[in-house]
């Protein structure tokens, strides 16, 4: 089983819809992250969480919200999706010694 | 400010050629980590290497090698005798101790033709 699991893997939806991307991990790490990847821009940090009670904005948090329901779960929400949020989204956990472990990504298309 | 620059947007080579992917970083931290990730066409991110800022030894892993030079703030990645399976987008990333946030470069797309 994957250590960091993202659901769904692919999603097509319409402008204005509310969408939730889920991430769960079995690594026992406290720190979790959400990134988005756009062609030519690399990965950019949306939100990160150091534990259940600690949520921090990344460089591109506008239009997104997150929920850390438990140590193992970190969800990303788009309250009212817009086309320029079409991207590949990655969840990651962090091991201070070894670095970040990424999920396989969620391809989100907003029409 | 922290920044990672991968100036090569796309590189094309023929199989068995050697290829070097450049990475230049900026940081004011004295302690930091550098990473390389591979993203094949399937989309997942594959960890390749982590380098501590205090360790400037070059590293070799099979056909892969990395050259870390603090004097020029560079962490370049060389693939020797490239293969078609090396075709992917490669990302260099910088992490500060404490935050664990990764700052990614924009990636270099490598295409290896048979």
Short mmCIF file of N, CA, C and O in Angstrom, two decimals, chain A residues 36-44 84 86-88 107, chain B residues 9 39 89 91 105-107 109:
data_model
loop_
_atom_site.label_atom_id
_atom_site.label_comp_id
_atom_site.label_asym_id
_atom_site.label_seq_id
_atom_site.Cartn_x
_atom_site.Cartn_y
_atom_site.Cartn_z
N UNK A 36 0.52 22.55 -5.64
CA UNK A 36 -0.04 22.42 -6.97
C UNK A 36 1.06 22.57 -8.01
O UNK A 36 2.03 23.32 -7.79
N UNK A 37 0.91 21.85 -9.10
CA UNK A 37 1.88 21.90 -10.19
C UNK A 37 1.21 22.39 -11.45
O UNK A 37 0.20 21.84 -11.89
N UNK A 38 1.78 23.43 -12.03
CA UNK A 38 1.33 23.95 -13.30
C UNK A 38 2.47 23.85 -14.30
O UNK A 38 3.64 24.02 -13.93
N UNK A 39 2.17 23.61 -15.56
CA UNK A 39 3.23 23.51 -16.57
C UNK A 39 4.12 24.74 -16.57
O UNK A 39 3.63 25.87 -16.58
N UNK A 40 5.42 24.51 -16.52
CA UNK A 40 6.36 25.61 -16.57
C UNK A 40 6.58 26.34 -15.26
O UNK A 40 7.43 27.23 -15.19
N UNK A 41 5.82 25.98 -14.24
CA UNK A 41 5.94 26.69 -12.96
C UNK A 41 6.45 25.80 -11.84
O UNK A 41 6.68 26.26 -10.73
N UNK A 42 6.60 24.54 -12.06
CA UNK A 42 7.03 23.65 -10.99
C UNK A 42 5.93 23.48 -9.96
O UNK A 42 4.75 23.72 -10.23
N UNK A 43 6.31 23.06 -8.77
CA UNK A 43 5.36 22.87 -7.69
C UNK A 43 5.39 24.08 -6.76
O UNK A 43 6.46 24.57 -6.41
N UNK A 44 4.21 24.52 -6.36
CA UNK A 44 4.10 25.64 -5.44
C UNK A 44 3.26 25.24 -4.24
O UNK A 44 2.26 24.53 -4.37
N UNK A 84 -8.83 28.45 -13.63
CA UNK A 84 -7.38 28.56 -13.45
C UNK A 84 -6.87 27.77 -12.24
O UNK A 84 -5.68 27.80 -11.92
N UNK A 86 -7.30 24.58 -12.46
CA UNK A 86 -6.97 23.33 -13.14
C UNK A 86 -5.47 23.09 -13.01
O UNK A 86 -4.66 23.93 -13.40
N UNK A 87 -5.10 21.95 -12.43
CA UNK A 87 -3.69 21.68 -12.16
C UNK A 87 -3.54 20.26 -11.65
O UNK A 87 -4.52 19.53 -11.47
N UNK A 88 -2.30 19.89 -11.41
CA UNK A 88 -1.98 18.62 -10.76
C UNK A 88 -1.66 18.94 -9.30
O UNK A 88 -0.80 19.80 -9.04
N UNK A 107 -5.16 14.84 -10.59
CA UNK A 107 -5.35 15.71 -11.76
C UNK A 107 -6.74 16.30 -11.70
O UNK A 107 -7.73 15.57 -11.77
N UNK B 9 14.94 24.51 -19.83
CA UNK B 9 13.54 24.13 -19.85
C UNK B 9 13.37 22.72 -20.42
O UNK B 9 12.60 21.91 -19.89
N UNK B 39 10.01 13.13 -12.39
CA UNK B 39 8.58 12.99 -12.65
C UNK B 39 8.40 12.36 -14.02
O UNK B 39 8.48 13.02 -15.05
N UNK B 89 10.49 14.71 -16.47
CA UNK B 89 10.79 16.05 -15.99
C UNK B 89 11.54 15.90 -14.67
O UNK B 89 11.13 15.12 -13.81
N UNK B 91 13.10 17.76 -11.27
CA UNK B 91 12.99 18.95 -10.43
C UNK B 91 14.10 18.97 -9.39
O UNK B 91 14.38 17.95 -8.75
N UNK B 105 12.40 24.24 -8.26
CA UNK B 105 12.67 24.88 -9.54
C UNK B 105 11.53 24.57 -10.49
O UNK B 105 10.61 23.80 -10.18
N UNK B 106 11.60 25.15 -11.66
CA UNK B 106 10.52 24.98 -12.64
C UNK B 106 10.64 23.69 -13.43
O UNK B 106 9.77 23.37 -14.23
N UNK B 107 11.72 22.96 -13.21
CA UNK B 107 11.85 21.66 -13.84
C UNK B 107 12.55 21.71 -15.19
O UNK B 107 12.51 22.72 -15.90
N UNK B 109 12.66 19.31 -18.64
CA UNK B 109 12.13 18.14 -19.33
C UNK B 109 13.23 17.50 -20.16
O UNK B 109 13.81 18.15 -21.04
#
